[in-house]
mmCIF file of C-alpha atoms in Angstrom:
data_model
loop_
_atom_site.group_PDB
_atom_site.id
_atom_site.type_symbol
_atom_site.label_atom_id
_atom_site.label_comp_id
_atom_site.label_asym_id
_atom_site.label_seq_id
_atom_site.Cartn_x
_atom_site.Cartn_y
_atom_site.Cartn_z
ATOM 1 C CA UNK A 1 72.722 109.982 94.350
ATOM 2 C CA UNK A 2 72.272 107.542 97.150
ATOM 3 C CA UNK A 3 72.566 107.816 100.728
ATOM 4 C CA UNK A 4 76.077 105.438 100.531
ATOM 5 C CA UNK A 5 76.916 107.673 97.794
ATOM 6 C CA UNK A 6 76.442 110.637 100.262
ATOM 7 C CA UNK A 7 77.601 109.432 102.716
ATOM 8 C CA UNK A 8 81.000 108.978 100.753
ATOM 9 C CA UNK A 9 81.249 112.275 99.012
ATOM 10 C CA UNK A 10 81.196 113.864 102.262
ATOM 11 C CA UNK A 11 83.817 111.666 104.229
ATOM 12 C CA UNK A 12 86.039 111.856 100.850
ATOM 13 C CA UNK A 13 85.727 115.756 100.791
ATOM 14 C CA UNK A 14 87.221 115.974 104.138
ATOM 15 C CA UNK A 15 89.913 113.448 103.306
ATOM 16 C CA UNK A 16 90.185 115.537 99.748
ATOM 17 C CA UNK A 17 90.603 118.902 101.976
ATOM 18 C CA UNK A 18 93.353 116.736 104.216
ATOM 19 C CA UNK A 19 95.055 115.996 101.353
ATOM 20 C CA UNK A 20 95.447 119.312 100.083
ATOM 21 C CA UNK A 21 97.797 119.847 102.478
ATOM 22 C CA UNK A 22 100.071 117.832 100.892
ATOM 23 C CA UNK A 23 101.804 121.019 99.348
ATOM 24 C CA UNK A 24 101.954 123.021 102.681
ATOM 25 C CA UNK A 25 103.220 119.691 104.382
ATOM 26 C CA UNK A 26 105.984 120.026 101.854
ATOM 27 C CA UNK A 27 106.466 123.528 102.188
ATOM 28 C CA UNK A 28 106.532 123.291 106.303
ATOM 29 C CA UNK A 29 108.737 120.656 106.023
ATOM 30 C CA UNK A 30 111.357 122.609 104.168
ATOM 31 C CA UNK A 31 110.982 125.422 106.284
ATOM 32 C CA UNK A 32 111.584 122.731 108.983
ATOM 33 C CA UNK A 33 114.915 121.833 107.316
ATOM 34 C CA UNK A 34 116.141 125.541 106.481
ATOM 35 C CA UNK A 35 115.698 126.298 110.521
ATOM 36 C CA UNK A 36 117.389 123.473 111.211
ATOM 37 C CA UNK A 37 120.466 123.725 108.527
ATOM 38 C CA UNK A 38 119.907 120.535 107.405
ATOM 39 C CA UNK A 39 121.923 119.389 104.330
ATOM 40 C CA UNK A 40 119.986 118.763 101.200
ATOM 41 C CA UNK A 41 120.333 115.570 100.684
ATOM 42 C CA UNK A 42 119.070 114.669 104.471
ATOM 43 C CA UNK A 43 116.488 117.479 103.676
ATOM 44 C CA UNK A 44 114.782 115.526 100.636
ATOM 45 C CA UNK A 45 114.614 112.292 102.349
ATOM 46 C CA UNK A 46 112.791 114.183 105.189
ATOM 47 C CA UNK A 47 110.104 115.742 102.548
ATOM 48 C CA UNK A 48 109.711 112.487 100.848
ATOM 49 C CA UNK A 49 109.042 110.620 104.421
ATOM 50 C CA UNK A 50 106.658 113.171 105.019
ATOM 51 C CA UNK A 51 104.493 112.889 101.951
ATOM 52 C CA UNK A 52 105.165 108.866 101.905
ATOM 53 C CA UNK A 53 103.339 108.540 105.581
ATOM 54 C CA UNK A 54 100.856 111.259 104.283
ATOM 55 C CA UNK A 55 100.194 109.144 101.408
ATOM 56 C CA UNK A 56 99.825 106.112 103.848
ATOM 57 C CA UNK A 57 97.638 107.949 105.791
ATOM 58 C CA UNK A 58 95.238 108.900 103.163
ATOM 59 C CA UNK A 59 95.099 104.927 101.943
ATOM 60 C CA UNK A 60 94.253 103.885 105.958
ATOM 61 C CA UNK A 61 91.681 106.864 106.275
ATOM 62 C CA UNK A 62 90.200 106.161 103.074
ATOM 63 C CA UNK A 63 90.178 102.103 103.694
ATOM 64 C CA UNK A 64 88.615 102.884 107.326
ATOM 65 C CA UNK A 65 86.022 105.105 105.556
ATOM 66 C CA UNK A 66 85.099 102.509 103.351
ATOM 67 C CA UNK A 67 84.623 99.769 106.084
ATOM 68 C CA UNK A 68 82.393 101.874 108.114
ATOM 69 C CA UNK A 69 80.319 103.539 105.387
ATOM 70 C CA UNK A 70 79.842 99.853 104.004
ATOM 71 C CA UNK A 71 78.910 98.312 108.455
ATOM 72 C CA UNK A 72 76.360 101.456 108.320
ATOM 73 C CA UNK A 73 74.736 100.413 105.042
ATOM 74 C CA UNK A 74 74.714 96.950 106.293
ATOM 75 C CA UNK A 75 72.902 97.476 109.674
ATOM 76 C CA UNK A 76 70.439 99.903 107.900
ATOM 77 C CA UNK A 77 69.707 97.256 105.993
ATOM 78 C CA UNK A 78 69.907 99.056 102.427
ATOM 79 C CA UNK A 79 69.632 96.456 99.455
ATOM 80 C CA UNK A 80 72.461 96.416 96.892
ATOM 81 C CA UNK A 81 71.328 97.774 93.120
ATOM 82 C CA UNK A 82 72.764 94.609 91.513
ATOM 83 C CA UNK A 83 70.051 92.660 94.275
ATOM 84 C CA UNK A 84 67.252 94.942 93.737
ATOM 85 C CA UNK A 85 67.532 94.822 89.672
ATOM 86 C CA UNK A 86 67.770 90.682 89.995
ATOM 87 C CA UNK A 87 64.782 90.697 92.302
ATOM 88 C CA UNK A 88 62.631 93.359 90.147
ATOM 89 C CA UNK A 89 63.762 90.607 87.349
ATOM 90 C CA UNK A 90 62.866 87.738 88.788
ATOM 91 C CA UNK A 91 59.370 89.432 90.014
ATOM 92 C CA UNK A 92 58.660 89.872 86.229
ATOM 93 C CA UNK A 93 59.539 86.375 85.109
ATOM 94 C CA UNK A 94 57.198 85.063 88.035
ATOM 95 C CA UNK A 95 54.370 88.069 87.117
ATOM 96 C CA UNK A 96 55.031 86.603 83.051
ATOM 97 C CA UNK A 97 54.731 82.994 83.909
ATOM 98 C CA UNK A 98 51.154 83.072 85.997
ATOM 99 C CA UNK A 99 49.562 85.723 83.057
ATOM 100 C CA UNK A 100 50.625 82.315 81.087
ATOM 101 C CA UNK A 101 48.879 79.945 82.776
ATOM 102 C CA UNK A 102 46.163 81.978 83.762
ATOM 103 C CA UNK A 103 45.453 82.151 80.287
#
């Protein structure tokens, strides 16, 4: 596993751990509405708010996540596999080519 790859689990663990508080969100949230005496209808919309800005949530945290993991690669100047692999190609076409004419 590489160090992005790290790097990721660990920020998407604590989003995952976040997330599994979607159920007690719920759960608080209709506890919210029984104190209250709220009428069920008003009641859903309220739980379905609350997971819908969870859910939004989530997507921002997980986009920010991405950006930064992705600036912190970038300024530690880490080389993509796809470049590395083309480079390690191209080094083997160029090693190739002079055994050829050397010959």
């Amino acid at each position: 596993m590489s160090l992005s790859d790290d790097i990721k689990s660990g920020f998407y663990s604590g989003i995952g751990m976040m997330l599994k508080g979607k159920e007690k969100l719920e759960s608080a949230a209709r506890e919210f509405i029984k104190d209250k005496n709220v009428s069920a209808e008003e009641g859903e919309k309220f739980v379905k708010d609350m997971v819908s800005k969870a859910s939004e949530t989530k997507e921002e945290v997980t986009q920010f996540i991405d950006e930064r993991v992705q600036k912190a690669i970038d300024k530690m100047g880490y080389v993509k596999k796809e470049e590395y692999d083309s480079i390690k190609k191209e080094l083997e076409e160029l090693k190739e080519s002079i055994k050829k004419n050397q010959q």
